[in-house]
mmCIF file of C-alpha atoms in Angstrom:
data_model
loop_
_atom_site.group_PDB
_atom_site.id
_atom_site.type_symbol
_atom_site.label_atom_id
_atom_site.label_comp_id
_atom_site.label_asym_id
_atom_site.label_seq_id
_atom_site.Cartn_x
_atom_site.Cartn_y
_atom_site.Cartn_z
ATOM 1 C CA GLU Q 305 -28.081 -64.242 63.663
ATOM 2 C CA ILE Q 306 -24.326 -63.402 64.787
ATOM 3 C CA ILE Q 307 -24.821 -59.685 65.000
ATOM 4 C CA PRO Q 308 -27.913 -59.228 66.872
ATOM 5 C CA ALA Q 309 -26.644 -61.951 69.350
ATOM 6 C CA ALA Q 310 -23.620 -59.522 69.801
ATOM 7 C CA ILE Q 311 -25.561 -56.518 70.329
ATOM 8 C CA SER Q 312 -27.935 -58.238 72.787
ATOM 9 C CA GLY Q 313 -24.729 -59.789 74.710
ATOM 10 C CA CYS Q 314 -23.036 -56.153 74.644
ATOM 11 C CA PHE Q 315 -26.603 -54.776 75.896
ATOM 12 C CA ALA Q 316 -26.980 -57.165 78.524
ATOM 13 C CA THR Q 317 -23.510 -56.605 80.030
ATOM 14 C CA ALA Q 318 -23.779 -52.588 79.698
ATOM 15 C CA VAL Q 319 -26.836 -52.797 81.711
ATOM 16 C CA GLY Q 320 -26.032 -55.734 84.467
ATOM 17 C CA HIS Q 321 -22.250 -54.820 85.027
ATOM 18 C CA PRO Q 322 -22.781 -51.242 86.811
ATOM 19 C CA LEU Q 323 -25.171 -53.253 89.166
ATOM 20 C CA ASP Q 324 -22.674 -56.225 89.650
ATOM 21 C CA CYS Q 325 -19.882 -53.267 90.983
ATOM 22 C CA VAL Q 326 -22.205 -51.814 93.057
ATOM 23 C CA LYS Q 327 -22.995 -55.115 94.662
ATOM 24 C CA VAL Q 328 -19.365 -56.177 94.810
ATOM 25 C CA HIS Q 329 -18.612 -52.684 96.680
ATOM 26 C CA MET Q 330 -21.520 -53.355 98.869
ATOM 27 C CA GLN Q 331 -20.240 -56.884 99.905
ATOM 28 C CA THR Q 332 -16.452 -55.595 99.963
ATOM 29 C CA PHE Q 333 -17.252 -52.661 102.399
ATOM 30 C CA ASN Q 334 -20.075 -53.941 104.124
ATOM 31 C CA GLN Q 335 -22.311 -51.242 102.948
ATOM 32 C CA LYS Q 336 -26.289 -51.402 103.672
ATOM 33 C CA SER Q 337 -27.601 -49.012 101.066
ATOM 34 C CA THR Q 338 -27.143 -49.529 97.209
ATOM 35 C CA LEU Q 339 -27.795 -45.810 96.313
ATOM 36 C CA ARG Q 340 -25.337 -44.494 99.045
ATOM 37 C CA CYS Q 341 -22.799 -46.951 97.542
ATOM 38 C CA ALA Q 342 -23.384 -45.942 94.122
ATOM 39 C CA ALA Q 343 -22.901 -42.558 95.088
ATOM 40 C CA ALA Q 344 -19.815 -42.924 97.040
ATOM 41 C CA MET Q 345 -18.465 -45.009 94.233
ATOM 42 C CA LEU Q 346 -19.483 -42.123 91.686
ATOM 43 C CA LYS Q 347 -17.695 -39.451 94.008
ATOM 44 C CA ARG Q 348 -14.705 -41.329 94.700
ATOM 45 C CA ASP Q 349 -13.817 -42.770 91.288
ATOM 46 C CA GLY Q 350 -15.987 -41.114 88.819
ATOM 47 C CA PRO Q 351 -18.431 -42.619 86.328
ATOM 48 C CA LEU Q 352 -15.821 -45.200 84.891
ATOM 49 C CA ALA Q 353 -16.073 -46.941 88.175
ATOM 50 C CA PHE Q 354 -19.145 -48.583 87.026
ATOM 51 C CA ALA Q 355 -16.926 -49.954 83.746
ATOM 52 C CA ARG Q 356 -14.309 -51.090 85.614
ATOM 53 C CA GLY Q 357 -13.648 -54.863 84.656
ATOM 54 C CA ILE Q 358 -16.063 -54.893 82.156
ATOM 55 C CA GLY Q 359 -14.024 -56.501 79.508
ATOM 56 C CA ALA Q 360 -14.244 -60.008 80.341
ATOM 57 C CA PRO Q 361 -17.870 -60.141 81.120
ATOM 58 C CA LEU Q 362 -18.570 -58.483 77.673
ATOM 59 C CA VAL Q 363 -16.537 -60.894 75.570
ATOM 60 C CA ASN Q 364 -18.189 -63.688 77.615
ATOM 61 C CA SER Q 365 -21.853 -62.605 77.015
ATOM 62 C CA VAL Q 366 -21.317 -61.951 73.197
ATOM 63 C CA LEU Q 367 -19.531 -65.312 72.762
ATOM 64 C CA MET Q 368 -22.397 -67.184 74.654
ATOM 65 C CA ASN Q 369 -25.046 -65.279 73.126
ATOM 66 C CA THR Q 370 -23.773 -66.028 69.750
ATOM 67 C CA VAL Q 371 -23.137 -69.724 70.393
ATOM 68 C CA MET Q 372 -26.918 -69.781 71.883
ATOM 69 C CA PHE Q 373 -28.594 -67.906 68.987
ATOM 70 C CA VAL Q 374 -26.701 -69.749 66.287
ATOM 71 C CA GLY Q 375 -27.148 -73.057 68.056
ATOM 72 C CA PHE Q 376 -30.905 -72.222 68.271
ATOM 73 C CA SER Q 377 -31.119 -71.448 64.602
ATOM 74 C CA GLU Q 378 -29.357 -74.620 63.605
ATOM 75 C CA ALA Q 379 -31.674 -76.869 65.948
ATOM 76 C CA LYS Q 380 -34.761 -75.272 64.290
ATOM 77 C CA LYS Q 381 -33.215 -76.544 60.832
ATOM 78 C CA LEU Q 382 -32.737 -79.568 62.114
ATOM 79 C CA PHE Q 383 -35.899 -80.659 63.803
ATOM 80 C CA PRO Q 384 -39.226 -79.914 61.896
ATOM 81 C CA ASP Q 385 -42.209 -77.911 63.278
ATOM 82 C CA SER Q 386 -43.446 -80.407 65.851
ATOM 83 C CA THR Q 387 -43.801 -80.960 69.468
ATOM 84 C CA THR Q 388 -40.988 -82.666 69.851
ATOM 85 C CA GLY Q 389 -38.690 -80.793 67.467
ATOM 86 C CA ALA Q 390 -39.849 -77.339 69.526
ATOM 87 C CA LEU Q 391 -38.908 -78.977 72.920
ATOM 88 C CA LEU Q 392 -35.610 -80.003 71.444
ATOM 89 C CA ALA Q 393 -34.679 -76.985 69.707
ATOM 90 C CA GLY Q 394 -35.600 -74.744 72.825
#
């Protein structure tokens, strides 16, 4: 359960973080076009512009997904297969 949780956290961050970087640049520099902003970032800073600051979100998503996966698994063990158990386990 821990390995799939970590992998899903990494994947979610790897997909979402570059989009978040573009969003932040659009807000900071008051740009209107997402594609033009991404192209400008790529031209100015190279591909690593989309990975800048990824460390903290990566650690956060791995830890959060691991806690959720393990918590859900343990809740399923505590509560039997019933309507109440399904609702409480998530």
